[in-house]
XYZ file of C-alpha atoms in Angstrom:
154
model
C 0.000 0.000 0.000
C 1.160 3.494 -0.726
C -0.319 6.911 -0.114
C -1.573 8.770 -3.153
C -2.636 12.397 -3.352
C -4.366 12.033 -6.734
C -7.783 12.924 -5.343
C -6.434 15.887 -3.370
C -4.651 17.276 -6.421
C -7.608 16.800 -8.765
C -9.963 19.745 -9.084
C -13.686 19.218 -8.713
C -15.575 16.170 -7.528
C -13.473 13.029 -7.275
C -15.036 9.737 -8.387
C -13.591 6.320 -7.571
C -13.549 5.181 -11.209
C -11.509 8.275 -12.164
C -9.069 7.680 -9.321
C -8.580 4.038 -10.283
C -8.011 4.984 -13.926
C -5.440 7.595 -12.883
C -3.651 5.030 -10.704
C -3.732 2.545 -13.564
C -2.125 5.134 -15.850
C 0.635 5.743 -13.285
C 1.165 2.019 -12.620
C 0.089 0.153 -15.779
C 1.488 -3.200 -14.638
C -0.170 -3.063 -11.191
C -3.165 -5.251 -10.416
C -5.342 -2.762 -8.542
C -7.762 -3.703 -5.770
C -10.477 -1.504 -4.321
C -11.196 -2.358 -0.682
C -14.571 -1.295 0.735
C -16.942 -2.208 3.518
C -20.200 -3.994 2.795
C -22.146 -0.810 3.606
C -20.289 1.012 0.835
C -20.683 -1.876 -1.600
C -24.459 -1.894 -1.112
C -24.511 1.727 -2.372
C -22.158 1.121 -5.302
C -25.051 1.105 -7.773
C -25.333 4.878 -7.263
C -21.648 5.486 -8.067
C -20.308 6.848 -11.322
C -19.909 3.931 -13.780
C -20.162 1.062 -11.270
C -20.354 -1.605 -13.992
C -17.143 -0.369 -15.594
C -15.414 -0.266 -12.216
C -16.394 -3.876 -11.486
C -15.354 -4.999 -14.974
C -11.874 -3.481 -14.747
C -10.814 -3.779 -11.099
C -10.754 -6.354 -8.329
C -12.927 -5.397 -5.375
C -12.561 -6.717 -1.828
C -15.655 -6.263 0.327
C -15.308 -6.602 4.094
C -18.247 -7.332 6.335
C -19.261 -4.717 8.880
C -21.431 -4.977 11.966
C -24.993 -3.880 11.284
C -24.570 -4.033 7.496
C -25.049 -7.686 6.684
C -25.894 -8.748 3.160
C -27.852 -11.983 3.259
C -27.570 -12.823 -0.417
C -24.487 -11.589 -2.265
C -25.632 -13.165 -5.541
C -28.527 -10.808 -6.206
C -26.561 -7.579 -5.748
C -23.499 -8.877 -7.586
C -25.526 -9.964 -10.603
C -27.417 -6.665 -10.597
C -24.182 -4.654 -10.576
C -22.068 -6.649 -13.008
C -23.394 -10.069 -13.859
C -20.450 -11.835 -12.240
C -20.579 -15.575 -11.701
C -20.085 -17.116 -8.267
C -16.863 -19.100 -8.323
C -15.942 -20.291 -4.849
C -16.767 -20.225 -1.166
C -13.631 -20.625 0.934
C -14.011 -20.440 4.690
C -15.464 -17.018 5.448
C -14.827 -15.660 1.934
C -17.033 -15.745 -1.152
C -15.452 -15.059 -4.514
C -17.237 -13.935 -7.647
C -15.543 -13.528 -10.991
C -16.666 -11.240 -13.779
C -17.605 -13.575 -16.612
C -15.987 -11.417 -19.327
C -12.928 -9.857 -17.701
C -12.045 -12.314 -14.933
C -11.861 -9.550 -12.305
C -12.841 -10.668 -8.810
C -15.289 -9.557 -6.166
C -14.333 -11.113 -2.855
C -16.536 -10.860 0.224
C -14.609 -11.567 3.431
C -15.339 -11.388 7.121
C -13.237 -9.102 9.263
C -13.004 -8.835 13.020
C -16.168 -6.919 13.870
C -15.174 -3.547 15.245
C -18.167 -1.253 15.152
C -16.142 1.738 13.934
C -16.589 3.660 10.713
C -14.525 6.398 9.089
C -17.602 8.644 9.177
C -17.878 8.162 12.936
C -14.176 8.952 13.400
C -14.430 12.159 11.335
C -17.600 13.164 13.191
C -15.929 12.585 16.573
C -12.940 14.711 15.548
C -15.177 17.480 14.198
C -17.099 17.609 17.490
C -14.070 17.274 19.785
C -14.954 13.768 20.990
C -12.456 11.045 21.855
C -11.071 8.826 19.065
C -8.616 6.856 21.195
C -8.340 3.201 20.109
C -10.297 3.889 16.915
C -7.151 4.329 14.807
C -3.516 3.258 14.876
C -1.567 5.850 16.918
C 0.429 6.986 13.858
C -2.750 7.756 11.929
C -4.343 9.568 14.870
C -1.175 11.650 15.336
C -1.084 12.553 11.634
C -4.744 13.619 11.646
C -4.262 15.769 14.739
C -0.951 17.259 13.585
C -2.485 18.316 10.256
C -5.825 19.307 11.803
C -7.795 17.104 9.430
C -11.594 16.801 9.689
C -11.821 19.770 12.061
C -14.593 21.488 10.084
C -17.594 20.269 8.145
C -16.750 19.969 4.479
C -18.861 19.445 1.408
C -17.942 17.950 -1.964
C -16.442 20.324 -4.493
C -18.718 21.053 -7.421
C-alpha cells in the first residue's frame, strides 16, 4: 500500500472510477484492488460507472457490523453479472464472466467503527482513542484534518 494524493490534487468532484483509472495510468502493470466495507458496496449502484469499475478492477468487500448482506448473488448480478466461483471459509469469490476480475466478500473482526464516525468525533471534539492506529491519529491531529464540516467540491 502506498499513499496517493491524486484525489487531493484533482480539481472538482473526485469519483472512484476516475481515481482508479489515474492510478492505472501511473502504474500500468499493477493489479489494482479496491477495498470497501459492505455498507459502501451496497450503495455502489449509485456510483459513477459502477459496472465499468467492477469490470476493470478487483474489489474486496469486508463485512461490517450492522450491514449484513444476506444474499451476495442478487446484488453482484445486478451490478455486473459476475458468476459465483468459490466459497472458501469465510470468503465468497465472484468472478466477472468477461474480464475475470474478482469480487471477494470476506469477514473481518467486527469492530463497530466507521470512518464517518471517526471524522464526526474529531469534528465535534470527541475522543477517538483506540479507533485508529496511533500513527494515523497523530497525523490527523498534527495536520488538523476533519476539524470542520466539508462538502464535496462542485
